[in-house]
Short mmCIF file of C-alpha atoms in Angstrom, two decimals:
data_model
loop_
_atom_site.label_atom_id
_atom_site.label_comp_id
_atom_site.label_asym_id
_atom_site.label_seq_id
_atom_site.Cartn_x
_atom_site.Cartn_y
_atom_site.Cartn_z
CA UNK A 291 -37.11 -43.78 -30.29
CA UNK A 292 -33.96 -45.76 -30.59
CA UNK A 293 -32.32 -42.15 -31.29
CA UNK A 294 -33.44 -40.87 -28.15
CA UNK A 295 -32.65 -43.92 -25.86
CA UNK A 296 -28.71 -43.95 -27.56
CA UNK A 297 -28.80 -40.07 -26.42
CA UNK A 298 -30.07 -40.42 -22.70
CA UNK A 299 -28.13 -43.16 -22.51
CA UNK A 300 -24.66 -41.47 -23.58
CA UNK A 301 -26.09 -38.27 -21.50
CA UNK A 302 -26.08 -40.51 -18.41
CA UNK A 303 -22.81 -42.27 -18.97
CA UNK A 304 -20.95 -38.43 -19.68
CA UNK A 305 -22.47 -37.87 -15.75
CA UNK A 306 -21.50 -40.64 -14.50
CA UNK A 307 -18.27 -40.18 -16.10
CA UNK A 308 -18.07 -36.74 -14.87
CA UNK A 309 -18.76 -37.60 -11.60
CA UNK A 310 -16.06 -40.12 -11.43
CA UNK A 311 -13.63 -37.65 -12.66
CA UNK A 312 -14.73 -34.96 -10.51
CA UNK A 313 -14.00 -37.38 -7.23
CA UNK A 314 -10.92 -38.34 -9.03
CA UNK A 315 -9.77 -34.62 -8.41
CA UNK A 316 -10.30 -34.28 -5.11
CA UNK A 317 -7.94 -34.87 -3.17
CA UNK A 318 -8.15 -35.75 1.03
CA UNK A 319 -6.56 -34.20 3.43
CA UNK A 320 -6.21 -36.03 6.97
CA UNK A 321 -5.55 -33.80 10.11
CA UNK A 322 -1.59 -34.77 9.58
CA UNK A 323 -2.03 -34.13 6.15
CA UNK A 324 -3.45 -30.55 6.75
CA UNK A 325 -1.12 -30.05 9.58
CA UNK A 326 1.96 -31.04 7.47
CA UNK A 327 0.50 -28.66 4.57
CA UNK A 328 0.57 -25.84 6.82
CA UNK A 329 4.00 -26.38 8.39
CA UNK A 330 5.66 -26.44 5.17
CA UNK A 331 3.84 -23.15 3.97
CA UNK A 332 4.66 -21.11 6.75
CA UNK A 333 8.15 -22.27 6.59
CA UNK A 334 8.40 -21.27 2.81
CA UNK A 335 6.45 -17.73 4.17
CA UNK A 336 9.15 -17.30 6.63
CA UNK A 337 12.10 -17.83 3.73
CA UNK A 338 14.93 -17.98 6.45
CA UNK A 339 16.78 -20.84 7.58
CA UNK A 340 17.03 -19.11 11.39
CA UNK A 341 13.63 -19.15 11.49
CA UNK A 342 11.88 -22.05 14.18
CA UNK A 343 8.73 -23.31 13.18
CA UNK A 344 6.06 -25.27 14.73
CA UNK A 345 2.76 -25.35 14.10
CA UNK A 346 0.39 -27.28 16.40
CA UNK A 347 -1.39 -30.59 15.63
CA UNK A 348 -5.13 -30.93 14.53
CA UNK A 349 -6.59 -33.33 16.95
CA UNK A 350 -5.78 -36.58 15.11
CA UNK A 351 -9.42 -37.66 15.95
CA UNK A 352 -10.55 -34.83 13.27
CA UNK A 353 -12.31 -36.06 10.25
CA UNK A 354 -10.76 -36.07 7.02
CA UNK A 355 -11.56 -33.38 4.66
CA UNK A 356 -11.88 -33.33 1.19
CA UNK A 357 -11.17 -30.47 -1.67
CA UNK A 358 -11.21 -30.63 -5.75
CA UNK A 359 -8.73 -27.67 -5.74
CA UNK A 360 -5.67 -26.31 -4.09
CA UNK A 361 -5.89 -25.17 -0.71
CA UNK A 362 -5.14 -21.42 0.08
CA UNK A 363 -3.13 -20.36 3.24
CA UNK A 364 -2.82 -17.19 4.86
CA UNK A 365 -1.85 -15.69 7.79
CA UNK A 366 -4.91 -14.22 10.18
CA UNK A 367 -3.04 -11.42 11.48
CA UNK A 368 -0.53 -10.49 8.47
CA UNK A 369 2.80 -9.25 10.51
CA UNK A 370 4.22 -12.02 11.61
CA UNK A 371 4.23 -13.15 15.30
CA UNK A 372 5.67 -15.26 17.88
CA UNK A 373 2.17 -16.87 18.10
CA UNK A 374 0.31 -16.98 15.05
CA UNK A 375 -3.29 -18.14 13.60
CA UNK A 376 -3.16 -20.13 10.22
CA UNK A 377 -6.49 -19.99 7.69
CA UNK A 378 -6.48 -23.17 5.53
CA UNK A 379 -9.56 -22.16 3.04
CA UNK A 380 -11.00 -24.67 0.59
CA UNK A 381 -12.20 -22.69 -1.99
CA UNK A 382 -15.53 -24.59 -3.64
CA UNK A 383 -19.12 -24.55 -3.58
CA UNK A 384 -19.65 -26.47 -0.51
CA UNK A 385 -16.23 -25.83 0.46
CA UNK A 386 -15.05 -24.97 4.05
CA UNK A 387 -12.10 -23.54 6.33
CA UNK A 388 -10.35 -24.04 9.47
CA UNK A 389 -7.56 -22.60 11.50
CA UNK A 390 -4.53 -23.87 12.69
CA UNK A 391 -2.36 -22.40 15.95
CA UNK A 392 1.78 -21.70 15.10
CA UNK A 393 4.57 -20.79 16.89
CA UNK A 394 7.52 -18.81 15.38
CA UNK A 395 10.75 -18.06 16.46
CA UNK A 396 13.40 -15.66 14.54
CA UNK A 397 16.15 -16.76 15.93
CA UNK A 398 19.04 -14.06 15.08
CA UNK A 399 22.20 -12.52 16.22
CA UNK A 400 21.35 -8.88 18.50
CA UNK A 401 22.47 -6.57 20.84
CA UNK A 402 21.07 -7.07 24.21
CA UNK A 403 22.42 -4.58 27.65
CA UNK A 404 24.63 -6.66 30.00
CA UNK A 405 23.39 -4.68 32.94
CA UNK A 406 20.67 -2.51 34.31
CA UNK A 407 20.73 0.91 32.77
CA UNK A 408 18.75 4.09 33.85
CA UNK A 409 17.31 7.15 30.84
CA UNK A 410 20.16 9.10 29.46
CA UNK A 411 23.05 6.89 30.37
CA UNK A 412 25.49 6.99 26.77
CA UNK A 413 26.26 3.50 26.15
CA UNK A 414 29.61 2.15 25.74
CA UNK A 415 31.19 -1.08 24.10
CA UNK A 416 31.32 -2.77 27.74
CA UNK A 417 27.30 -2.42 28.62
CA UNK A 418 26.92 -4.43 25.51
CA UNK A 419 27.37 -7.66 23.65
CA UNK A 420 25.94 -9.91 21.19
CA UNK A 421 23.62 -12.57 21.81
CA UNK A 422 21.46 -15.29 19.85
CA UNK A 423 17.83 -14.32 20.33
CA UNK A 424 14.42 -14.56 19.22
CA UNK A 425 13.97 -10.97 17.04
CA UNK A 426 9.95 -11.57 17.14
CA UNK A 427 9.65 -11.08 20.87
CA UNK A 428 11.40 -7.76 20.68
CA UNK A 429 8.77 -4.67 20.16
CA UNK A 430 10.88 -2.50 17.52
CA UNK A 431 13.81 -2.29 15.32
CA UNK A 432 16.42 -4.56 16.46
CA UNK A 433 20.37 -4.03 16.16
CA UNK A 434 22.93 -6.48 15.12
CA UNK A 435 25.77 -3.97 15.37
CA UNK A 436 27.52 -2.94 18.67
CA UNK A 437 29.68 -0.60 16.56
CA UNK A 438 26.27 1.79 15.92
CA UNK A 439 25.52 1.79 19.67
CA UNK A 440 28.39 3.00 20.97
CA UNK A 441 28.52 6.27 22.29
CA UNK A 442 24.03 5.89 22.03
CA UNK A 443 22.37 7.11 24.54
CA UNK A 444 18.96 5.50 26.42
CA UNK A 445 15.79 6.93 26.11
CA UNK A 446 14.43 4.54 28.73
CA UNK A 447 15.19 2.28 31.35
CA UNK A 448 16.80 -0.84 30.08
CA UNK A 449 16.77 -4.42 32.43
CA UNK A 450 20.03 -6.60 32.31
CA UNK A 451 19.91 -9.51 28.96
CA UNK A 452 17.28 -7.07 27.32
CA UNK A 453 17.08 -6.99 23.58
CA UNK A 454 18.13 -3.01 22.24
CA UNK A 455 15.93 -1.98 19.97
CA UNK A 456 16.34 1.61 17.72
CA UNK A 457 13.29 2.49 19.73
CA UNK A 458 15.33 2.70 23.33
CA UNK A 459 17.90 4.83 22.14
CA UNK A 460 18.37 7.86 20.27
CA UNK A 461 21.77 8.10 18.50
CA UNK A 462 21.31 11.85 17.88
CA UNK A 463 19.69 13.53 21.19
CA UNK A 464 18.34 16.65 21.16
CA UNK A 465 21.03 19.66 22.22
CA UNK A 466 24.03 17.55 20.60
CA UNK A 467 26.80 18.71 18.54
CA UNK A 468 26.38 16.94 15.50
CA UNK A 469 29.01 16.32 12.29
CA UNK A 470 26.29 17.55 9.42
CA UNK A 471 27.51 15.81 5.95
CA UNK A 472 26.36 17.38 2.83
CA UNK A 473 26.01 14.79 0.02
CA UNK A 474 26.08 16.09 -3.36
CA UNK A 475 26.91 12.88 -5.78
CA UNK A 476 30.60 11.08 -4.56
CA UNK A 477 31.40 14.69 -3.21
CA UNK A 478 30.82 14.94 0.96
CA UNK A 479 31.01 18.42 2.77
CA UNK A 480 30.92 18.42 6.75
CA UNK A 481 29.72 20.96 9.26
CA UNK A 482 29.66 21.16 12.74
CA UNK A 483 26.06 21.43 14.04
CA UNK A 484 23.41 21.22 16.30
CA UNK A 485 20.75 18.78 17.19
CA UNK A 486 16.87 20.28 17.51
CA UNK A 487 15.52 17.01 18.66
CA UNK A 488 16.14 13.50 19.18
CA UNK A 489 16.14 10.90 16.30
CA UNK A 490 17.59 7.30 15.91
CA UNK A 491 19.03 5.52 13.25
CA UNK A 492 17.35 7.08 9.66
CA UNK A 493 15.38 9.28 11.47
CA UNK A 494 14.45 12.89 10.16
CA UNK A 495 15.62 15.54 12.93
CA UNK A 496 15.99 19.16 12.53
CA UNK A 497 19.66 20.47 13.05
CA UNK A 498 20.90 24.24 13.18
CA UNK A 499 24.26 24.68 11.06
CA UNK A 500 26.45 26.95 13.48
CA UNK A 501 28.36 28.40 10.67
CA UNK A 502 25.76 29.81 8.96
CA UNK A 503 22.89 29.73 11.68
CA UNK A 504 20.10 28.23 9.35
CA UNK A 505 18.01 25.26 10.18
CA UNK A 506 17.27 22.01 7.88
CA UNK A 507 15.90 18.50 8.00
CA UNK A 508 18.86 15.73 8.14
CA UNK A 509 18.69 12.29 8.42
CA UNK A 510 20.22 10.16 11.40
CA UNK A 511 23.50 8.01 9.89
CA UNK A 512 25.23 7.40 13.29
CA UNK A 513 26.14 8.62 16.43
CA UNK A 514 26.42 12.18 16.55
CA UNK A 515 26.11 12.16 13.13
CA UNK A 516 23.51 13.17 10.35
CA UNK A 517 23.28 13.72 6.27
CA UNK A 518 21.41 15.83 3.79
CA UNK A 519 21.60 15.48 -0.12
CA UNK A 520 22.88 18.58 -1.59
#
């Protein structure tokens, strides 16, 4: 009898003592806490110092929540956005989730046009410049290099301070004469050619070599210019 009441007794305290080191592991998180945890994960996400971060304040009247393991983070939508939607999950038994609004901004050196331009006009050095500007608000493949535009021509109509994206333009336009490079190792053969299609900056067009008359995939390298390996 003794035996048994030294067992249940040592069974009881190893609960009890379980318990105590199960609350000892949990750690609580109040809405700043959470908020603060989520600003500093989307910033590390992000990796780049340009980047503007904010993400928006639980209601400091939120109660404070509690979780015996690491909490997970992930973005709801996974391309990041201007505006995005945060997940903080606690991952337990009777553990729970909530979301948490954030604003980005990619702040980052672009070309935008410095004046209205109509479809087909062929840009030149002037109708450009370089501006500090939020990337994420642009729909496309932004340029940082008015060297590449010049001599581009626009697909569509462009408004005055827009962002150029490789999406507006096409560097190669269909009916072009084109320089074709052949690339064969450190060796580089050029033809004169002829553009089949549009294409923009690594694009796949089909060109017709006017020496020889045949017709082959290239890839868009620059204005009026495309490649094929050899």
């Amino acid at each position: 009898m003794y035996d048994n009441f030294k067992f249940n007794k040592l069974s009881t305290l190893a609960l009890l003592l379980g318990f105590q080191h199960g609350v000892a592991l949990a750690e609580i998180y109040s809405p700043d806490n959470l908020t603060a945890a989520a600003q500093h994960w989307l910033q590390q996400s992000v990796g780049s110092e340009q980047a503007l971060v904010r993400v928006h304040p639980l209601d400091a009247r939120s109660k404070d929540r509690e979780c015996a393991v690491p909490l997970q983070f992930s973005l709801v939508n996974p391309k990041l956005q201007t505006q995005n939607s945060i997940k903080v999950l606690c991952e337990t038994e009777l553990g729970w989730q909530i979301y948490l609004s954030a604003k980005v901004s990619q702040m980052q050196e672009v070309v935008v046009s410095r004046r209205q331009l109509a479809p087909g006009v062929i840009l030149s050095k002037e109708m450009i410049q370089l501006e500090t500007r939020d990337q994420l608000i642009s729909r496309g493949a932004v340029v940082t290099d008015t060297e590449l535009l010049d001599g581009a021509r626009t697909k569509r109509s462009v408004s005055r301070g827009q962002i150029l994206t490789l999406q507006d333009l096409c560097l190669v336009c269909k009916g072009d004469m084109v320089t074709i490079e052949g690339i064969s190792g450190s060796l580089i053969v050029a033809t004169s050619g002829k553009a089949l299609s549009d294409g923009s900056l690594g694009d796949n067009i089909q060109v017709q070599n006017l020496n020889s008359g045949r017709k082959v995939q290239a890839s868009v390298t620059a204005v009026k210019r495309v490649a094929i390996n050899l």
